[in-house]
CSV table of C-alpha atoms and ligand atoms in Angstrom, one decimal:
chain,number,residue,atom,x,y,z
J,1,UNK,CA,41.3,10.5,-18.6
J,2,UNK,CA,42.2,6.9,-18.4
J,3,UNK,CA,43.2,6.9,-22.1
J,4,UNK,CA,45.4,10.0,-21.5
J,5,UNK,CA,47.2,8.2,-18.7
J,6,UNK,CA,47.8,5.1,-20.7
J,7,UNK,CA,49.0,7.2,-23.6
J,8,UNK,CA,51.5,9.1,-21.4
J,9,UNK,CA,52.7,5.8,-19.9
J,10,UNK,CA,53.4,4.3,-23.4
J,11,UNK,CA,55.2,7.5,-24.4
J,12,UNK,CA,57.2,7.6,-21.2
J,13,UNK,CA,60.9,7.0,-21.0
J,14,UNK,CA,60.4,4.2,-18.5
J,15,UNK,CA,58.1,2.2,-20.8
J,16,UNK,CA,60.4,2.8,-23.8
J,17,UNK,CA,63.5,1.8,-21.9
J,18,UNK,CA,61.8,-1.4,-20.7
J,19,UNK,CA,60.6,-2.2,-24.2
J,20,UNK,CA,64.1,-1.7,-25.6
J,21,UNK,CA,65.7,-3.9,-23.0
J,22,UNK,CA,63.1,-6.5,-23.5
J,23,UNK,CA,63.8,-6.5,-27.2
J,24,UNK,CA,67.5,-6.7,-26.7
J,25,UNK,CA,66.9,-9.7,-24.4
J,26,UNK,CA,64.5,-11.5,-26.8
J,27,UNK,CA,66.0,-10.6,-30.2
J,28,UNK,CA,69.0,-13.0,-30.0
J,29,UNK,CA,66.6,-15.8,-29.2
J,30,UNK,CA,64.4,-14.9,-32.2
J,31,UNK,CA,67.3,-14.8,-34.5
J,32,UNK,CA,69.4,-17.6,-33.2
J,33,UNK,CA,66.8,-20.3,-32.6
J,34,UNK,CA,65.6,-20.6,-36.3
J,35,UNK,CA,69.2,-20.5,-37.5
J,36,UNK,CA,70.3,-23.2,-35.1
J,37,UNK,CA,67.3,-25.4,-36.0
J,38,UNK,CA,68.1,-25.1,-39.7
J,39,UNK,CA,71.7,-25.9,-39.0
J,40,UNK,CA,70.8,-29.0,-37.0
J,41,UNK,CA,68.5,-30.2,-39.7
J,42,UNK,CA,71.1,-29.8,-42.5
J,43,UNK,CA,73.9,-31.4,-40.5
J,44,UNK,CA,71.7,-34.4,-39.6
J,45,UNK,CA,70.7,-34.9,-43.2
J,46,UNK,CA,74.3,-34.6,-44.4
J,47,UNK,CA,75.6,-37.0,-41.7
J,48,UNK,CA,72.8,-39.6,-42.4
J,49,UNK,CA,73.4,-39.4,-46.1
J,50,UNK,CA,77.2,-40.1,-45.6
J,51,UNK,CA,76.4,-43.0,-43.3
J,52,UNK,CA,73.9,-44.5,-45.8
J,53,UNK,CA,76.4,-44.2,-48.6
J,54,UNK,CA,79.1,-46.0,-46.5
J,55,UNK,CA,76.6,-48.7,-45.6
J,56,UNK,CA,75.6,-49.1,-49.3
J,57,UNK,CA,79.2,-49.4,-50.4
J,58,UNK,CA,79.7,-52.3,-47.9
J,59,UNK,CA,77.0,-54.3,-49.8
J,60,UNK,CA,78.5,-53.5,-53.3
J,61,UNK,CA,80.6,-56.8,-53.6
J,62,UNK,CA,78.0,-59.0,-52.2
J,63,UNK,CA,75.2,-57.7,-54.5
J,64,UNK,CA,77.4,-57.8,-57.6
J,65,UNK,CA,79.3,-61.1,-57.1
J,66,UNK,CA,76.2,-63.1,-56.0
J,67,UNK,CA,74.4,-62.0,-59.2
J,68,UNK,CA,71.8,-60.4,-57.0
J,69,UNK,CA,71.9,-57.4,-59.3
J,70,UNK,CA,71.0,-59.6,-62.2
J,71,UNK,CA,67.9,-60.9,-60.4
J,72,UNK,CA,69.4,-64.1,-58.8
J,73,UNK,CA,67.6,-65.2,-55.7
J,74,UNK,CA,69.4,-64.7,-52.3
J,75,UNK,CA,67.1,-65.0,-49.3
J,76,UNK,CA,69.9,-63.9,-46.9
J,77,UNK,CA,70.4,-60.6,-48.8
J,78,UNK,CA,66.6,-60.2,-49.1
J,79,UNK,CA,66.2,-60.5,-45.4
J,80,UNK,CA,69.2,-58.3,-44.6
J,81,UNK,CA,68.1,-55.4,-46.9
J,82,UNK,CA,64.5,-55.7,-45.8
J,83,UNK,CA,65.7,-55.5,-42.1
J,84,UNK,CA,67.8,-52.4,-42.9
J,85,UNK,CA,64.9,-50.8,-44.8
J,86,UNK,CA,62.5,-51.5,-41.9
J,87,UNK,CA,65.0,-50.1,-39.4
J,88,UNK,CA,65.0,-46.8,-41.4
J,89,UNK,CA,61.3,-46.9,-41.7
J,90,UNK,CA,62.0,-46.7,-45.4
J,91,UNK,CA,62.6,-48.7,-48.6
J,92,UNK,CA,65.5,-50.2,-50.5
J,93,UNK,CA,65.5,-50.5,-54.3
J,94,UNK,CA,68.1,-52.2,-56.5
J,95,UNK,CA,68.1,-50.8,-60.0
J,96,UNK,CA,70.2,-52.4,-62.8
J,97,UNK,CA,72.0,-50.6,-65.6
J,98,UNK,CA,68.9,-50.8,-67.8
J,99,UNK,CA,67.1,-48.7,-65.1
J,100,UNK,CA,64.9,-51.6,-64.2
J,101,UNK,CA,64.0,-52.3,-60.6
J,102,UNK,CA,65.5,-55.7,-59.8
J,103,UNK,CA,64.8,-55.8,-56.1
J,104,UNK,CA,62.3,-53.8,-53.9
J,105,UNK,CA,62.1,-54.2,-50.1
J,106,UNK,CA,58.3,-53.5,-50.5
J,107,UNK,CA,58.2,-56.1,-53.4
J,108,UNK,CA,55.7,-54.0,-55.3
J,109,UNK,CA,57.7,-52.4,-58.2
J,110,UNK,CA,60.0,-55.2,-59.3
J,111,UNK,CA,60.4,-55.2,-63.1
J,112,UNK,CA,59.3,-51.6,-63.5
J,113,UNK,CA,61.6,-49.0,-65.1
J,114,UNK,CA,62.6,-46.0,-63.0
J,115,UNK,CA,63.8,-42.8,-64.6
J,116,UNK,CA,65.1,-40.3,-62.1
J,117,UNK,CA,68.0,-37.8,-62.4
J,118,UNK,CA,69.8,-38.9,-59.4
J,119,UNK,CA,69.7,-42.6,-60.5
J,120,UNK,CA,70.9,-41.7,-63.9
J,121,UNK,CA,73.8,-39.7,-62.4
J,122,UNK,CA,74.7,-42.6,-60.1
J,123,UNK,CA,74.8,-44.9,-63.1
J,124,UNK,CA,77.7,-42.6,-64.2
J,125,UNK,CA,79.5,-43.1,-60.9
J,126,UNK,CA,78.3,-40.5,-58.5
J,127,UNK,CA,76.9,-41.2,-55.0
J,128,UNK,CA,74.1,-38.6,-54.4
J,129,UNK,CA,71.5,-37.8,-51.9
J,130,UNK,CA,68.2,-35.8,-52.0
J,131,UNK,CA,65.9,-34.7,-49.1
J,132,UNK,CA,62.2,-34.5,-49.8
J,133,UNK,CA,60.8,-31.7,-47.6
J,134,UNK,CA,57.2,-32.8,-48.2
J,135,UNK,CA,57.6,-36.4,-47.2
J,136,UNK,CA,60.6,-35.9,-44.9
J,137,UNK,CA,62.4,-38.8,-46.7
J,138,UNK,CA,66.2,-38.9,-47.4
J,139,UNK,CA,66.9,-40.7,-50.7
J,140,UNK,CA,70.5,-41.9,-51.2
J,141,UNK,CA,71.6,-43.3,-54.6
J,142,UNK,CA,74.9,-45.3,-54.7
J,143,UNK,CA,76.5,-46.8,-57.9
J,144,UNK,CA,77.4,-50.5,-57.8
J,145,UNK,CA,80.4,-51.6,-59.8
J,146,UNK,CA,82.0,-55.0,-60.7
J,147,UNK,CA,85.6,-56.0,-60.2
J,148,UNK,CA,86.5,-54.3,-63.6
J,149,UNK,CA,85.1,-51.0,-62.3
J,150,UNK,CA,82.1,-51.0,-64.6
J,151,UNK,CA,78.9,-49.7,-63.1
J,152,UNK,CA,76.2,-52.4,-63.1
J,153,UNK,CA,73.5,-50.8,-61.1
J,154,UNK,CA,72.4,-48.4,-58.4
J,155,UNK,CA,71.3,-49.1,-54.8
J,156,UNK,CA,68.6,-46.7,-53.7
J,157,UNK,CA,68.0,-46.3,-50.0
J,158,UNK,CA,65.0,-44.3,-48.6
J,159,UNK,CA,65.2,-43.3,-45.0
J,160,UNK,CA,62.5,-41.5,-43.0
J,161,UNK,CA,63.9,-38.4,-41.3
J,162,UNK,CA,60.9,-38.0,-39.1
J,163,UNK,CA,63.1,-38.2,-36.1
J,164,UNK,CA,64.5,-34.8,-36.9
J,165,UNK,CA,61.1,-33.2,-36.5
J,166,UNK,CA,60.6,-35.1,-33.3
J,167,UNK,CA,63.9,-33.7,-32.0
J,168,UNK,CA,63.1,-30.2,-33.3
J,169,UNK,CA,59.8,-30.4,-31.3
J,170,UNK,CA,61.7,-31.4,-28.2
J,171,UNK,CA,64.2,-28.5,-28.8
J,172,UNK,CA,61.3,-26.0,-29.3
J,173,UNK,CA,59.6,-27.1,-26.1
J,174,UNK,CA,62.9,-26.5,-24.2
J,175,UNK,CA,63.4,-23.2,-26.0
J,176,UNK,CA,59.9,-22.1,-25.1
J,177,UNK,CA,60.6,-22.8,-21.4
J,178,UNK,CA,63.9,-21.0,-21.8
J,179,UNK,CA,62.4,-18.0,-23.5
J,180,UNK,CA,59.7,-17.7,-20.8
J,181,UNK,CA,62.5,-17.7,-18.2
J,182,UNK,CA,64.5,-15.2,-20.3
J,183,UNK,CA,61.5,-13.0,-20.9
J,184,UNK,CA,60.6,-12.9,-17.2
J,185,UNK,CA,64.2,-12.0,-16.4
J,186,UNK,CA,64.3,-9.4,-19.1
J,187,UNK,CA,61.1,-7.8,-17.8
J,188,UNK,CA,62.5,-7.7,-14.3
J,189,UNK,CA,65.9,-6.4,-15.3
J,190,UNK,CA,64.2,-3.9,-17.8
J,191,UNK,CA,61.9,-2.7,-15.0
J,192,UNK,CA,64.8,-2.3,-12.6
J,193,UNK,CA,66.9,-0.4,-15.0
J,194,UNK,CA,64.1,1.7,-16.4
J,195,UNK,CA,63.1,2.8,-13.0
J,196,UNK,CA,66.7,3.5,-12.1
J,197,UNK,CA,67.4,5.5,-15.2
J,198,UNK,CA,64.3,7.5,-15.2
J,199,UNK,CA,64.6,8.4,-11.5
J,200,UNK,CA,66.7,11.5,-12.0
J,201,UNK,CA,64.2,12.7,-14.6
J,202,UNK,CA,61.4,12.2,-12.2
J,203,UNK,CA,63.4,14.1,-9.6
J,204,UNK,CA,63.9,16.9,-12.0
J,205,UNK,CA,60.2,17.0,-12.9
J,206,UNK,CA,59.3,17.1,-9.2
J,207,UNK,CA,61.7,20.0,-8.7
J,208,UNK,CA,60.2,21.8,-11.6
J,209,UNK,CA,56.8,21.2,-10.0
J,210,UNK,CA,58.1,22.8,-6.9
J,211,UNK,CA,59.3,25.8,-8.9
J,212,UNK,CA,55.9,26.1,-10.7
J,213,UNK,CA,54.2,26.1,-7.3
J,214,UNK,CA,56.8,28.4,-6.0
J,215,UNK,CA,58.2,26.4,-3.1
J,216,UNK,CA,61.6,26.7,-4.5
J,217,UNK,CA,63.3,28.9,-7.1
J,218,UNK,CA,66.2,26.7,-8.1
J,219,UNK,CA,66.6,23.2,-9.3
J,220,UNK,CA,68.7,21.1,-7.0
J,221,UNK,CA,71.9,19.9,-8.5
J,222,UNK,CA,71.2,16.6,-10.4
J,223,UNK,CA,74.0,14.2,-10.2
J,224,UNK,CA,73.2,11.8,-13.0
J,225,UNK,CA,74.0,11.8,-16.7
J,226,UNK,CA,76.0,14.6,-18.3
J,227,UNK,CA,73.1,15.5,-20.6
J,228,UNK,CA,70.6,15.8,-17.7
J,229,UNK,CA,73.1,17.8,-15.7
J,230,UNK,CA,73.4,20.2,-18.7
J,231,UNK,CA,69.6,20.4,-19.0
J,232,UNK,CA,69.2,21.2,-15.3
J,233,UNK,CA,72.0,23.8,-15.5
J,234,UNK,CA,70.2,25.4,-18.4
J,235,UNK,CA,66.9,25.3,-16.6
J,236,UNK,CA,68.5,27.2,-13.7
J,237,UNK,CA,69.8,29.8,-16.2
J,238,UNK,CA,66.2,30.2,-17.7
J,239,UNK,CA,64.8,30.5,-14.2
J,240,UNK,CA,67.3,33.2,-13.3
J,241,UNK,CA,66.4,35.1,-16.5
J,242,UNK,CA,62.7,34.8,-15.7
J,243,UNK,CA,63.4,36.1,-12.2
J,244,UNK,CA,65.4,39.0,-13.7
J,245,UNK,CA,62.6,39.8,-16.1
J,246,UNK,CA,60.1,39.6,-13.3
J,247,UNK,CA,62.2,42.0,-11.2
J,248,UNK,CA,62.6,44.4,-14.0
J,249,UNK,CA,58.9,44.3,-14.7
J,250,UNK,CA,58.1,45.1,-11.1
J,251,UNK,CA,60.6,47.9,-11.1
J,252,UNK,CA,59.1,49.2,-14.3
J,253,UNK,CA,55.6,49.2,-12.9
J,254,UNK,CA,56.7,51.0,-9.7
J,255,UNK,CA,58.7,53.5,-11.8
J,256,UNK,CA,55.7,54.1,-14.1
J,257,UNK,CA,53.4,54.7,-11.1
J,258,UNK,CA,55.9,57.0,-9.5
J,259,UNK,CA,56.5,59.0,-12.7
J,260,UNK,CA,52.7,59.3,-13.4
J,261,UNK,CA,52.1,60.3,-9.8
J,262,UNK,CA,54.6,63.2,-9.7
J,263,UNK,CA,52.7,65.6,-12.1
J,264,UNK,CA,49.4,64.6,-10.5
J,265,UNK,CA,50.8,65.5,-7.0
J,266,UNK,CA,52.0,68.8,-8.3
J,267,UNK,CA,48.6,69.6,-9.8
J,268,UNK,CA,46.9,68.6,-6.6
J,269,UNK,CA,49.1,70.9,-4.6
J,270,UNK,CA,48.5,73.8,-7.0
J,271,UNK,CA,44.8,73.2,-7.1
J,272,UNK,CA,44.5,72.8,-3.3
J,273,UNK,CA,46.4,76.0,-2.6
J,274,UNK,CA,44.1,77.9,-5.0
J,275,UNK,CA,41.0,76.3,-3.4
J,276,UNK,CA,42.3,76.8,0.2
J,277,UNK,CA,42.9,80.6,-0.1
J,278,UNK,CA,40.3,83.2,-0.4
J,279,UNK,CA,40.4,86.3,-2.6
J,280,UNK,CA,43.1,84.9,-4.8
J,281,UNK,CA,44.3,87.5,-7.3
J,282,UNK,CA,43.6,86.6,-10.9
J,283,UNK,CA,47.3,86.8,-11.8
J,284,UNK,CA,48.0,84.0,-9.3
J,285,UNK,CA,45.2,81.9,-10.8
J,286,UNK,CA,46.8,82.4,-14.2
J,287,UNK,CA,50.2,81.5,-13.0
J,288,UNK,CA,49.0,78.4,-11.2
J,289,UNK,CA,46.9,77.4,-14.2
J,290,UNK,CA,49.9,77.7,-16.4
J,291,UNK,CA,51.8,75.5,-14.0
J,292,UNK,CA,49.0,73.0,-14.0
J,293,UNK,CA,49.0,73.1,-17.9
J,294,UNK,CA,52.7,72.3,-17.9
J,295,UNK,CA,52.2,69.3,-15.5
J,296,UNK,CA,49.5,68.0,-17.9
J,297,UNK,CA,51.9,68.4,-20.8
J,298,UNK,CA,54.5,66.4,-18.8
J,299,UNK,CA,52.0,63.7,-18.0
J,300,UNK,CA,51.0,63.5,-21.6
J,301,UNK,CA,54.6,63.2,-22.7
J,302,UNK,CA,55.3,60.4,-20.2
J,303,UNK,CA,52.2,58.5,-21.4
J,304,UNK,CA,53.1,59.0,-25.1
J,305,UNK,CA,56.7,57.8,-24.4
J,306,UNK,CA,55.3,54.8,-22.5
J,307,UNK,CA,53.0,54.0,-25.4
J,308,UNK,CA,55.9,54.2,-27.9
J,309,UNK,CA,58.0,51.9,-25.7
J,310,UNK,CA,55.2,49.4,-25.2
J,311,UNK,CA,54.5,49.3,-29.0
J,312,UNK,CA,58.2,48.7,-29.5
J,313,UNK,CA,58.5,46.0,-26.8
J,314,UNK,CA,55.5,44.0,-27.9
J,315,UNK,CA,56.8,40.7,-29.2
J,316,UNK,CA,56.3,40.4,-32.9
J,317,UNK,CA,55.9,44.2,-33.2
J,318,UNK,CA,55.8,45.0,-36.9
J,319,UNK,CA,58.1,47.3,-38.7
J,320,UNK,CA,56.6,49.3,-41.5
J,321,UNK,CA,59.7,49.2,-43.7
J,322,UNK,CA,60.2,51.2,-46.8
J,323,UNK,CA,63.1,52.7,-48.7
J,324,UNK,CA,63.7,56.1,-47.1
J,325,UNK,CA,66.1,58.9,-48.1
J,326,UNK,CA,67.9,59.3,-44.8
J,327,UNK,CA,69.6,62.6,-45.7
J,328,UNK,CA,66.2,64.2,-46.4
J,329,UNK,CA,64.7,62.7,-43.2
J,330,UNK,CA,67.5,64.0,-41.0
J,331,UNK,CA,67.3,67.5,-42.5
J,332,UNK,CA,63.5,67.4,-41.9
J,333,UNK,CA,64.0,66.4,-38.2
J,334,UNK,CA,66.6,69.1,-37.7
J,335,UNK,CA,64.3,71.7,-39.1
J,336,UNK,CA,61.7,70.6,-36.6
J,337,UNK,CA,64.2,70.8,-33.7
J,338,UNK,CA,65.6,74.2,-34.8
J,339,UNK,CA,63.3,76.3,-32.4
J,340,UNK,CA,64.5,74.2,-29.4
J,341,UNK,CA,68.1,74.6,-30.5
J,342,UNK,CA,67.7,78.3,-30.9
J,343,UNK,CA,66.1,78.7,-27.6
J,344,UNK,CA,68.9,76.8,-25.9
J,345,UNK,CA,71.4,78.7,-28.0
J,346,UNK,CA,73.0,75.5,-29.3
J,347,UNK,CA,74.4,75.4,-32.8
J,348,UNK,CA,73.3,72.3,-34.8
J,349,UNK,CA,75.4,71.2,-37.8
J,350,UNK,CA,74.6,68.3,-40.1
J,351,UNK,CA,77.3,66.8,-42.3
J,352,UNK,CA,76.5,64.2,-44.9
J,353,UNK,CA,79.3,62.2,-46.5
J,354,UNK,CA,77.1,60.6,-49.2
J,355,UNK,CA,73.4,60.3,-50.1
J,356,UNK,CA,71.9,57.3,-48.2
J,357,UNK,CA,68.7,55.5,-49.0
J,358,UNK,CA,67.9,52.7,-46.5
J,359,UNK,CA,65.1,50.3,-45.7
J,360,UNK,CA,63.7,51.6,-42.4
J,361,UNK,CA,60.5,52.2,-40.5
J,362,UNK,CA,60.2,56.0,-41.0
J,363,UNK,CA,58.2,56.7,-37.8
J,364,UNK,CA,60.4,54.6,-35.5
J,365,UNK,CA,63.6,55.8,-37.2
J,366,UNK,CA,62.5,59.4,-36.7
J,367,UNK,CA,62.2,58.7,-33.0
J,368,UNK,CA,65.8,57.5,-32.9
J,369,UNK,CA,67.2,60.6,-34.5
J,370,UNK,CA,64.9,63.0,-32.7
J,371,UNK,CA,65.7,61.6,-29.2
J,372,UNK,CA,69.5,61.6,-29.8
J,373,UNK,CA,69.6,65.2,-31.2
J,374,UNK,CA,67.1,66.5,-28.7
J,375,UNK,CA,69.2,65.1,-25.8
J,376,UNK,CA,72.3,66.6,-27.4
J,377,UNK,CA,70.6,70.0,-27.3
J,378,UNK,CA,68.9,69.5,-23.9
J,379,UNK,CA,72.0,68.4,-22.1
J,380,UNK,CA,74.1,71.2,-23.4
J,381,UNK,CA,75.1,74.7,-22.4
J,382,UNK,CA,74.5,78.1,-24.0
J,383,UNK,CA,76.8,78.5,-27.0
J,384,UNK,CA,77.3,74.8,-27.3
J,385,UNK,CA,77.2,72.8,-30.5
J,386,UNK,CA,75.7,69.5,-31.8
J,387,UNK,CA,77.4,67.8,-34.7
J,388,UNK,CA,75.4,65.2,-36.7
J,389,UNK,CA,77.1,63.2,-39.4
J,390,UNK,CA,75.8,60.6,-41.9
J,391,UNK,CA,77.9,58.0,-43.7
J,392,UNK,CA,77.5,54.5,-45.2
J,393,UNK,CA,79.4,51.5,-46.6
J,394,UNK,CA,78.1,48.7,-48.8
J,395,UNK,CA,76.2,47.1,-45.8
J,396,UNK,CA,75.4,49.7,-43.1
J,397,UNK,CA,74.7,53.4,-42.7
J,398,UNK,CA,76.2,55.3,-39.7
J,399,UNK,CA,74.9,58.2,-37.8
J,400,UNK,CA,77.0,60.1,-35.3
J,401,UNK,CA,75.5,62.6,-32.9
J,402,UNK,CA,78.2,64.5,-31.0
J,403,UNK,CA,77.9,67.3,-28.6
J,404,UNK,CA,80.1,69.4,-26.4
J,405,UNK,CA,77.5,69.5,-23.6
J,406,UNK,CA,77.3,68.3,-20.0
J,407,UNK,CA,78.6,64.8,-20.7
J,408,UNK,CA,77.5,61.7,-18.7
J,409,UNK,CA,79.1,60.6,-15.4
J,410,UNK,CA,81.2,57.4,-15.9
J,411,UNK,CA,79.0,55.3,-13.6
J,412,UNK,CA,75.9,56.3,-15.5
J,413,UNK,CA,77.0,55.5,-19.0
J,414,UNK,CA,76.0,51.9,-18.8
J,415,UNK,CA,72.5,52.7,-17.6
J,416,UNK,CA,71.4,55.6,-19.8
J,417,UNK,CA,69.5,53.2,-22.1
J,418,UNK,CA,67.5,51.8,-19.1
J,419,UNK,CA,63.9,52.9,-18.8
J,420,UNK,CA,63.4,55.9,-16.5
J,421,UNK,CA,67.1,56.2,-15.9
J,422,UNK,CA,68.3,59.8,-15.7
J,423,UNK,CA,72.0,60.6,-15.1
J,424,UNK,CA,71.2,64.0,-13.7
J,425,UNK,CA,67.7,63.7,-12.2
J,426,UNK,CA,66.9,67.3,-11.2
J,427,UNK,CA,68.2,68.7,-14.5
J,428,UNK,CA,66.4,66.1,-16.6
J,429,UNK,CA,63.1,66.7,-14.9
J,430,UNK,CA,63.6,70.4,-15.0
J,431,UNK,CA,64.0,70.3,-18.8
J,432,UNK,CA,61.0,67.9,-19.2
J,433,UNK,CA,62.9,64.6,-19.6
J,434,UNK,CA,61.0,61.3,-18.9
J,435,UNK,CA,64.0,59.0,-18.8
J,436,UNK,CA,62.4,56.9,-21.6
J,437,UNK,CA,63.9,58.6,-24.7
J,438,UNK,CA,67.0,56.5,-24.9
J,439,UNK,CA,65.1,53.2,-24.1
J,440,UNK,CA,62.8,54.0,-27.0
J,441,UNK,CA,65.9,54.8,-29.2
J,442,UNK,CA,67.6,51.6,-28.3
J,443,UNK,CA,64.5,49.4,-28.9
J,444,UNK,CA,63.9,51.1,-32.3
J,445,UNK,CA,67.5,50.5,-33.4
J,446,UNK,CA,67.4,46.9,-32.2
J,447,UNK,CA,64.2,46.4,-34.3
J,448,UNK,CA,66.2,47.5,-37.3
J,449,UNK,CA,68.9,45.0,-36.4
J,450,UNK,CA,71.3,47.9,-35.6
J,451,UNK,CA,73.5,48.9,-32.8
J,452,UNK,CA,74.1,52.0,-30.7
J,453,UNK,CA,77.2,52.9,-28.7
J,454,UNK,CA,78.0,55.9,-26.5
J,455,UNK,CA,81.2,57.6,-25.5
J,456,UNK,CA,81.1,60.5,-23.0
J,457,UNK,CA,83.2,62.5,-20.7
J,458,UNK,CA,81.6,64.5,-17.9
J,459,UNK,CA,81.9,68.2,-18.6
J,460,UNK,CA,83.2,67.7,-22.1
J,461,UNK,CA,80.4,66.2,-24.1
J,462,UNK,CA,79.0,62.9,-25.5
J,463,UNK,CA,79.1,61.0,-28.8
J,464,UNK,CA,76.4,58.5,-29.8
J,465,UNK,CA,77.3,56.1,-32.7
J,466,UNK,CA,74.4,54.4,-34.5
J,467,UNK,CA,74.9,51.6,-37.1
J,468,UNK,CA,71.9,50.2,-39.0
J,469,UNK,CA,71.9,47.8,-42.0
J,470,UNK,CA,71.0,49.4,-45.3
J,471,UNK,CA,68.7,46.5,-46.1
J,472,UNK,CA,66.2,45.3,-43.6
J,473,UNK,CA,66.3,41.6,-42.8
J,474,UNK,CA,63.3,40.1,-41.1
J,475,UNK,CA,64.9,37.7,-38.6
J,476,UNK,CA,61.6,35.7,-38.2
J,477,UNK,CA,61.5,34.8,-41.8
J,478,UNK,CA,65.1,34.0,-42.3
F,501,LIG,P1,65.4,62.0,-20.6
F,501,LIG,O1,64.0,62.0,-20.9
F,501,LIG,O2,65.7,62.1,-19.2
F,501,LIG,O3,66.3,62.8,-21.5
F,501,LIG,P2,66.7,59.8,-21.9
F,501,LIG,O4,66.4,58.3,-21.9
F,501,LIG,O5,66.6,60.4,-23.2
F,501,LIG,O6,65.8,60.4,-20.9
F,501,LIG,O7,68.2,59.9,-21.4
F,501,LIG,C1,68.6,59.3,-20.2
F,501,LIG,C2,69.6,60.1,-19.5
F,501,LIG,O8,70.8,60.1,-20.2
F,501,LIG,C3,69.2,61.6,-19.4
F,501,LIG,O9,68.5,61.8,-18.2
F,501,LIG,C4,70.6,62.2,-19.3
F,501,LIG,O10,71.0,62.3,-17.9
F,501,LIG,C5,71.5,61.3,-20.0
F,501,LIG,N1,71.8,61.8,-21.4
F,501,LIG,C6,71.2,61.4,-22.5
F,501,LIG,N2,71.8,62.0,-23.6
F,501,LIG,C7,72.7,62.8,-23.1
F,501,LIG,C8,73.6,63.7,-23.7
F,501,LIG,N3,73.7,64.0,-25.0
F,501,LIG,N4,74.5,64.4,-22.9
F,501,LIG,C9,74.5,64.2,-21.6
F,501,LIG,N5,73.6,63.3,-21.0
F,501,LIG,C10,72.7,62.7,-21.7
């Protein structure tokens, strides 16, 4: 549990914002401090080297004219050079043109030959310097020339640069104090801003909690960042959709109960009246039993329709798709519906513009055609006609079911695909309608990624236009 809490804190926006701000505060320090220290070191070395070269140049005449370079004794110069060397915590060497050490402030290497690149270059006239990182010594080599301009030797000055490290240590200790102050400030500022920035999200989360616990059914308007306002707006849309789904589910359940109860009530009334009366003639029994049988058929039809609908509504419902000859299928369905059409005295005509083979689920597609044609026959009048046509282009096939029957009132057209909706309730029930046929039709067409449209005029007839892709595309896969 504790682990889970600390994990969610680490992944929280507040922690991440604080960390980011902290990094933004500290990063310049981490980058700038080493760069500044390097710059300080290099500037110090360069300045010291220039000063040493200038100082060496001042001694040029004295060293050359007094013959000091040739090894002549000069206690004054000895003392002066030793004092300078001591003040630099270093050493001064005087090397003649034969690369022999003539003078040494340590007096240990006199007479030895010294071969070093920088001295050799200085013998050719260049003043050079070199910084030894390991020993922290700066070594300056300066050529010495006589009055004719000939180079007669090189003055080598070693200077300890230890003071740079001491200064760097002082800087670092100041920087440490500074960074502690900056870090503390960064943490405080980071905390302040992260709390401030995450507050609207917290508020939104609390409102969502209230919705989950059903104290409220809408998110309060969040006045914060545009993105969050958008999210909260979308949340409200989702909530409204869920509420609509919930309402329609409740309505569906109450409709189902009502529809299932109606035949049961009729059966109960019929059975009670038989049970309640004595000496009932056998004809009456027969008649009532026939009625009860009809009610059972009706109940069965409602249940079957409901099952088809539920199967279709189930998310992820599978289509059993295969290449089907649509012309043959329609002809087969019409053959099955012929007795109903003949009974209603309605003429059914099928017109096919071309042979059509399409990828459909044969069972579900059969429901589509059956329901549309059956309705066109049912909601018709004696002597009426139903005209079915089939056509296709390179992408879709089209089925048109047209009748000259009762037509649909204008205010009902938009609802006829709703579950249990009947435009003409008494007539529909009378002819055994459940109000589910077109809902099933629409779902089946939608599953085939198709479309259905209706045009109708009361008293003149109706036309249903269906459009379905010839090739089935599984949306979940693509
Ligand atoms: P039902 O089982 O009542 O036929 P449907 O879902 O198939 O249910 O149809 C819904 C309603 O739409 C019907 O009750 C009827 O009023 C109307 N309707 C459907 N098809 C037609 C049509 N071809 N002509 C007139 N009205 C129709």
